[in-house]
PDB file of N, CA and C in Angstrom:
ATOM      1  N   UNK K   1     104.225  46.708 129.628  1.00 58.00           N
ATOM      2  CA  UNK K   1     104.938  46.906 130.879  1.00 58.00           C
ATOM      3  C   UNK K   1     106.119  47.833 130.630  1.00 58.00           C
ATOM      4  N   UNK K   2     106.231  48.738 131.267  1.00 59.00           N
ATOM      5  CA  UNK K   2     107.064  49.526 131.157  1.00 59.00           C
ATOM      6  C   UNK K   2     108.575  49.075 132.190  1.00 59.00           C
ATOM      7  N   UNK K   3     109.564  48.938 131.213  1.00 64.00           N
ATOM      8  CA  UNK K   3     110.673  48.608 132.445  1.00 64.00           C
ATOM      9  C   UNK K   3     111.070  50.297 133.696  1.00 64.00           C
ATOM     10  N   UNK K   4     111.848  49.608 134.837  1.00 74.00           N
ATOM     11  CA  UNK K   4     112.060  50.501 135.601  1.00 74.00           C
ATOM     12  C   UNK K   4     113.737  51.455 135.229  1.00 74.00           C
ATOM     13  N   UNK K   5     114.010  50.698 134.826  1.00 85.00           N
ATOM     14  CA  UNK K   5     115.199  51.802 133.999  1.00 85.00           C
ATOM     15  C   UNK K   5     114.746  52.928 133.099  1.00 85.00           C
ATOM     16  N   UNK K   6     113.926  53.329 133.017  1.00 88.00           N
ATOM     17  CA  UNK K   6     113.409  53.932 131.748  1.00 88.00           C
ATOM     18  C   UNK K   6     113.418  55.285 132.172  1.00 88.00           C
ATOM     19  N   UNK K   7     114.034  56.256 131.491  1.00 91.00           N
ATOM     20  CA  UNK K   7     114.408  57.978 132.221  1.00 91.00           C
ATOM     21  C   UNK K   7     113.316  58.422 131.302  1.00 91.00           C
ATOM     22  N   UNK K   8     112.991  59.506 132.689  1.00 92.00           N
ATOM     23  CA  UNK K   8     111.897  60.294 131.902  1.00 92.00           C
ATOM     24  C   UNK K   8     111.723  60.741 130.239  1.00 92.00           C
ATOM     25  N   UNK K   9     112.689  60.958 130.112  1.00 94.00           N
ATOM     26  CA  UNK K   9     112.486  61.410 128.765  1.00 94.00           C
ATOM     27  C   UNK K   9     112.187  60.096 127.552  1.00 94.00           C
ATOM     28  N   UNK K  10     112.399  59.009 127.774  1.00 93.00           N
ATOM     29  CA  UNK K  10     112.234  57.783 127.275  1.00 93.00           C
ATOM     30  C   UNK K  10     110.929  57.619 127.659  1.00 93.00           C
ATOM     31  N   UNK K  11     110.290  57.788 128.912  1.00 93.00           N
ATOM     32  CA  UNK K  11     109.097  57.468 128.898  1.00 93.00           C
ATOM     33  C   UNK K  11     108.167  58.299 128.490  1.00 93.00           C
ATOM     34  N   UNK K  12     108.368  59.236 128.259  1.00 95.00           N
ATOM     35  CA  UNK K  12     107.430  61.077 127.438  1.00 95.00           C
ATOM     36  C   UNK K  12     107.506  60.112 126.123  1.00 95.00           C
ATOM     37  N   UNK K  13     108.435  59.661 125.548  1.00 95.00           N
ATOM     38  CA  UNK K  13     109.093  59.314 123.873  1.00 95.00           C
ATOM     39  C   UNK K  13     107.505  57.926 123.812  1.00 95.00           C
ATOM     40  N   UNK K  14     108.004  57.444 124.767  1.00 95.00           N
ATOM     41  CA  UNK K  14     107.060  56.078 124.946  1.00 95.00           C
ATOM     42  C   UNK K  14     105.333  56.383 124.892  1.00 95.00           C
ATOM     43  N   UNK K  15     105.384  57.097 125.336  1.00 96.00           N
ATOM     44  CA  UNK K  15     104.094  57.480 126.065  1.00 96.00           C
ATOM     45  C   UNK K  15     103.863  58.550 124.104  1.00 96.00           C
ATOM     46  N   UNK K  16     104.231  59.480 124.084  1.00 97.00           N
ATOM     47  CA  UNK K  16     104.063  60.066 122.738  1.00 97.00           C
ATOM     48  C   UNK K  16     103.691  59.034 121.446  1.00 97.00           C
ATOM     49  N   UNK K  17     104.762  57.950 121.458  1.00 97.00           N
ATOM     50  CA  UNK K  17     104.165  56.855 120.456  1.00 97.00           C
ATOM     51  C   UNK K  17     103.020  56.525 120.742  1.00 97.00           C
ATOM     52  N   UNK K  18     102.824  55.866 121.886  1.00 97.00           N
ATOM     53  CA  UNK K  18     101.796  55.523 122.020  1.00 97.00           C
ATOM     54  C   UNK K  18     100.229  55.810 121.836  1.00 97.00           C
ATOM     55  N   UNK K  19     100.462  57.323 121.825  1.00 97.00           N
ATOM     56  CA  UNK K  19      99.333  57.832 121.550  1.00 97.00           C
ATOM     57  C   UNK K  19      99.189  58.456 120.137  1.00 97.00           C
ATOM     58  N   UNK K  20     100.470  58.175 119.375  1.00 97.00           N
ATOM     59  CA  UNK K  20     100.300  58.345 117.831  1.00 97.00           C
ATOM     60  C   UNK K  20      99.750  57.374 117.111  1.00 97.00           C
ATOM     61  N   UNK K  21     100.079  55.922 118.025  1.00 98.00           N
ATOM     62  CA  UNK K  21      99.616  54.774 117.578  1.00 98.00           C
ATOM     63  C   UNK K  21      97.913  54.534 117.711  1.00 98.00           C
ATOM     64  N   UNK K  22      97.687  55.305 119.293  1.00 97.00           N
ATOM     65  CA  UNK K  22      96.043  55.483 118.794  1.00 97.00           C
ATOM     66  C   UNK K  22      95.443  56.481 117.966  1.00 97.00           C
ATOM     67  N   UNK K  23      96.140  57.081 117.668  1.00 97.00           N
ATOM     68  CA  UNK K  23      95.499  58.399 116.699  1.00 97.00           C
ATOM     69  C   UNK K  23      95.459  57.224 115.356  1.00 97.00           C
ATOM     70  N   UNK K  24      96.451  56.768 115.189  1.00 97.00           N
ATOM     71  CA  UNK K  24      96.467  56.189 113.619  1.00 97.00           C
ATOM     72  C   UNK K  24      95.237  54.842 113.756  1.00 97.00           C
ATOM     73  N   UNK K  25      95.100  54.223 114.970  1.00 97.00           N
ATOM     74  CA  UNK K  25      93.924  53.163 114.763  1.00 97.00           C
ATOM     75  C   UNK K  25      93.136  53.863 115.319  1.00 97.00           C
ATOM     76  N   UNK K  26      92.827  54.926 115.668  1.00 96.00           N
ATOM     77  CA  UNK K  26      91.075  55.594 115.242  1.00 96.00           C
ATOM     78  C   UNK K  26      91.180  56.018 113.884  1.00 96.00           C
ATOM     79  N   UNK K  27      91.984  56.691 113.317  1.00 97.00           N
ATOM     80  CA  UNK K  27      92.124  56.681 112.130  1.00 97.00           C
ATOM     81  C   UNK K  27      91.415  55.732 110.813  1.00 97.00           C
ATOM     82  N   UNK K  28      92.282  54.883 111.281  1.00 97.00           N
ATOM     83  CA  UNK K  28      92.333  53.630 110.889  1.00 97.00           C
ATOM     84  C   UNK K  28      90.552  52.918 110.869  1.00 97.00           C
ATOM     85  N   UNK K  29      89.631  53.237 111.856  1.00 96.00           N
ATOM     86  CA  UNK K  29      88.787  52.457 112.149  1.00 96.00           C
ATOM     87  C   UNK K  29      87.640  53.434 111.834  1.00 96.00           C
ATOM     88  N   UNK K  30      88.193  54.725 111.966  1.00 96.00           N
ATOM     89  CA  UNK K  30      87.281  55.568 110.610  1.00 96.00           C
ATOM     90  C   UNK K  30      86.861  55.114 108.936  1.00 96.00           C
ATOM     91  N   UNK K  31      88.448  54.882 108.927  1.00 96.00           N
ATOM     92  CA  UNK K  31      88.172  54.373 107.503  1.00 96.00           C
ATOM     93  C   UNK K  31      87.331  53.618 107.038  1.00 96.00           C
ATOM     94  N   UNK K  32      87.379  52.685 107.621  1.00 95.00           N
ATOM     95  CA  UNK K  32      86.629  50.927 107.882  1.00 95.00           C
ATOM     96  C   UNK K  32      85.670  51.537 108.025  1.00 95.00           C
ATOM     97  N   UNK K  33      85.216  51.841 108.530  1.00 95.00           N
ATOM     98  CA  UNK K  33      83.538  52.290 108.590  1.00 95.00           C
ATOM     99  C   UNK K  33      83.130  52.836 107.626  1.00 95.00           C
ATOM    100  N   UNK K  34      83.748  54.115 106.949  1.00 94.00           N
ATOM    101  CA  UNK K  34      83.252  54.282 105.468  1.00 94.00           C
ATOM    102  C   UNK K  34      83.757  53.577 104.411  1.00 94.00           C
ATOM    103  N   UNK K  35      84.610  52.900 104.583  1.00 94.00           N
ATOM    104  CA  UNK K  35      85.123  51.648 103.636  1.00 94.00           C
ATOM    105  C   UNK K  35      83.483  50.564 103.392  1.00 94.00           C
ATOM    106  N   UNK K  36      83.059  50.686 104.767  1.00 94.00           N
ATOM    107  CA  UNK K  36      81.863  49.734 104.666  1.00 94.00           C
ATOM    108  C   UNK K  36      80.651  50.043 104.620  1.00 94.00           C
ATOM    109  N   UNK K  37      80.411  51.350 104.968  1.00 94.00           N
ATOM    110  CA  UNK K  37      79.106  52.369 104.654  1.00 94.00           C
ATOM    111  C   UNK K  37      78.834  52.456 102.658  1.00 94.00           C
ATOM    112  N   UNK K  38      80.301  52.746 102.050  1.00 94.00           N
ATOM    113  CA  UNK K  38      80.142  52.966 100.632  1.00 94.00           C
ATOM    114  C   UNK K  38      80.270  51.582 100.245  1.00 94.00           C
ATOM    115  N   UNK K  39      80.287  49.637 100.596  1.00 95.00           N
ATOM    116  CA  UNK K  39      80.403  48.792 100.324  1.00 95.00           C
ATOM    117  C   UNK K  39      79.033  48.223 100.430  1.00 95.00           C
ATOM    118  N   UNK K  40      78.122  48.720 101.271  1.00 94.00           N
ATOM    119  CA  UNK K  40      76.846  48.666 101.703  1.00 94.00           C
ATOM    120  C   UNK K  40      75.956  49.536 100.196  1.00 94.00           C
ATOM    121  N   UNK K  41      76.317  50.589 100.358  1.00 95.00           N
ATOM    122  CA  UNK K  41      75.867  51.377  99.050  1.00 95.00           C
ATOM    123  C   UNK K  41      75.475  50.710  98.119  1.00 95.00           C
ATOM    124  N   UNK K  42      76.960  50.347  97.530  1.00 95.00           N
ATOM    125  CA  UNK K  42      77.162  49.647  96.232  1.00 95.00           C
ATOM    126  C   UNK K  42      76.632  48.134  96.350  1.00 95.00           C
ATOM    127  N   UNK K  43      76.569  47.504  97.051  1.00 93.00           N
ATOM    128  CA  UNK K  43      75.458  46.415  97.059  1.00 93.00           C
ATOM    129  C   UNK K  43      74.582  46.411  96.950  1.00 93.00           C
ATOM    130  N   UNK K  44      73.923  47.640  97.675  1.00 94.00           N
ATOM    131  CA  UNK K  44      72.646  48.021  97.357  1.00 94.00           C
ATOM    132  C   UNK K  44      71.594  48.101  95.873  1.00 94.00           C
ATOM    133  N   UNK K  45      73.046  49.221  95.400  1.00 94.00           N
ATOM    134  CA  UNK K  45      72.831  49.638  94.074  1.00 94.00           C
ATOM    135  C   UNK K  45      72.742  48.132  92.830  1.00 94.00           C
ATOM    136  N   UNK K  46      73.659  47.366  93.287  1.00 94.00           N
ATOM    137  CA  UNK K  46      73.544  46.248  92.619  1.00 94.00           C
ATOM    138  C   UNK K  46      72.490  45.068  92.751  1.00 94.00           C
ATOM    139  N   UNK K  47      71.915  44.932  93.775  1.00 94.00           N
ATOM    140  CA  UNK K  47      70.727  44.520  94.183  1.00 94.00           C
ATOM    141  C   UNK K  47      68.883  45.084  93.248  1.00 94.00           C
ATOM    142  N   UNK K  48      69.810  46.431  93.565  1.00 94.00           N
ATOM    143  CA  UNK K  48      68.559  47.001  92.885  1.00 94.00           C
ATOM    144  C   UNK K  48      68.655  46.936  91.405  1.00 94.00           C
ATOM    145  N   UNK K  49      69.804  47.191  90.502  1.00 94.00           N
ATOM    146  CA  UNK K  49      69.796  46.795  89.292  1.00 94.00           C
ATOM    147  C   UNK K  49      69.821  45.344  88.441  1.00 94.00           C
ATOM    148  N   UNK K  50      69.854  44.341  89.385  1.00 94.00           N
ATOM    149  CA  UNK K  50      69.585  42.686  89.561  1.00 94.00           C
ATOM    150  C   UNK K  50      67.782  42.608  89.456  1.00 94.00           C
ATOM    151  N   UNK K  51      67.557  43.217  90.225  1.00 93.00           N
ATOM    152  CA  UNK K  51      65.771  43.717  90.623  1.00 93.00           C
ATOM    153  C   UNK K  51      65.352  44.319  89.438  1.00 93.00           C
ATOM    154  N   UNK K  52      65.698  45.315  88.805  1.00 92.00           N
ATOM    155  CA  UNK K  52      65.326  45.816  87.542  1.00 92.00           C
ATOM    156  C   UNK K  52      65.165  44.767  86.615  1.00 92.00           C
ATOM    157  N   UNK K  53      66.842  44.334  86.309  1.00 93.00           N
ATOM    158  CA  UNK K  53      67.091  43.410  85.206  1.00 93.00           C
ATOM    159  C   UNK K  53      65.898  41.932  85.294  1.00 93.00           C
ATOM    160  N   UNK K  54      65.215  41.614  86.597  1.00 92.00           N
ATOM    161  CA  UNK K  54      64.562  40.045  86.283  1.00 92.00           C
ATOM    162  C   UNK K  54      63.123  41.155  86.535  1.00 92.00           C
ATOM    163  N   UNK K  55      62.555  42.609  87.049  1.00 91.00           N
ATOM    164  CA  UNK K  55      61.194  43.000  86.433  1.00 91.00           C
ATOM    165  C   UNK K  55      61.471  42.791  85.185  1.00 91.00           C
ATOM    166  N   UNK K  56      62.801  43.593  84.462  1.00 91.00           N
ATOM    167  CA  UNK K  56      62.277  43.425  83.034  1.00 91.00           C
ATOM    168  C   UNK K  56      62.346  42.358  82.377  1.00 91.00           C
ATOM    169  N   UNK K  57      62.729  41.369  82.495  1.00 92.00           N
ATOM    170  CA  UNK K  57      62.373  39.887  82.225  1.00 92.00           C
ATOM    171  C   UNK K  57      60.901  39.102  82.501  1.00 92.00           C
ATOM    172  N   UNK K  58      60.690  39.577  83.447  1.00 92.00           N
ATOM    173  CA  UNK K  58      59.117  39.286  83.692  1.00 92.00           C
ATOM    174  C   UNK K  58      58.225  40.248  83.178  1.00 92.00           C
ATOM    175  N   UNK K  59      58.695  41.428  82.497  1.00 90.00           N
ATOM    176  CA  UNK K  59      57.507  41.927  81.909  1.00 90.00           C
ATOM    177  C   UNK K  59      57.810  41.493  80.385  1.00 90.00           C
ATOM    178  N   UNK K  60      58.961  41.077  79.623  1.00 90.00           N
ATOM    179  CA  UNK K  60      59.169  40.714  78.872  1.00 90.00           C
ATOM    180  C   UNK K  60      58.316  39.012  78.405  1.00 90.00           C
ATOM    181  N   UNK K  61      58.393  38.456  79.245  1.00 91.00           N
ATOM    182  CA  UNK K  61      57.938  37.209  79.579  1.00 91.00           C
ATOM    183  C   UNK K  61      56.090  37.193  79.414  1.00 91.00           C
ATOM    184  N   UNK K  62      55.766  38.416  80.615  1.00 91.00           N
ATOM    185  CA  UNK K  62      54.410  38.482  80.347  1.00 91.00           C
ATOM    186  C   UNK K  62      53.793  39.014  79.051  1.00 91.00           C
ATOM    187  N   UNK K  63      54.309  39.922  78.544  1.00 89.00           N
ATOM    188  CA  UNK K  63      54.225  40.533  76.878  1.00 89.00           C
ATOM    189  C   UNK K  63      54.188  39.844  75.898  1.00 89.00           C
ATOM    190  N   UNK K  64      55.371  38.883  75.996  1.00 82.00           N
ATOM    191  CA  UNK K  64      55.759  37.450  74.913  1.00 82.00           C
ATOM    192  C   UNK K  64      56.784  37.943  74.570  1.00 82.00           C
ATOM    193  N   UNK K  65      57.934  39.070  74.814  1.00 62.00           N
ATOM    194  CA  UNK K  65      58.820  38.897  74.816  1.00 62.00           C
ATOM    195  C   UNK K  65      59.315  40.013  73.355  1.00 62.00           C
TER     196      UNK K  65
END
């Protein structure tokens, strides 16, 4: 809510933050998304080298080891 005392130039000032404040949380929510795109990755990658590590246990296993 904007009070009614507020002179133009206070409200340009107001209004300017305000939209620095959304620049910085799109910003912000960019990040997060590739924060979680490369967190996705790397799970991946670890999934798949978990997957390696028990094939080669089971071919170890089937061989005799």
């Amino acid at each position: 809510m904007i009070p009614n005392h507020m002179t133009p130039e206070q409200m340009e000032e107001l209004r300017l933050e305000y939209e620095r404040i959304g620049e910085r949380m799109r910003e912000l929510a960019e990040k997060a998304t590739d924060l979680e795109k490369r967190m996705f990755d790397v799970l991946k990658e670890i999934m798949k080298q978990e997957d390696n590590e028990k094939i080669e246990e089971i071919r170890k296993n089937i061989l005799g080891g």
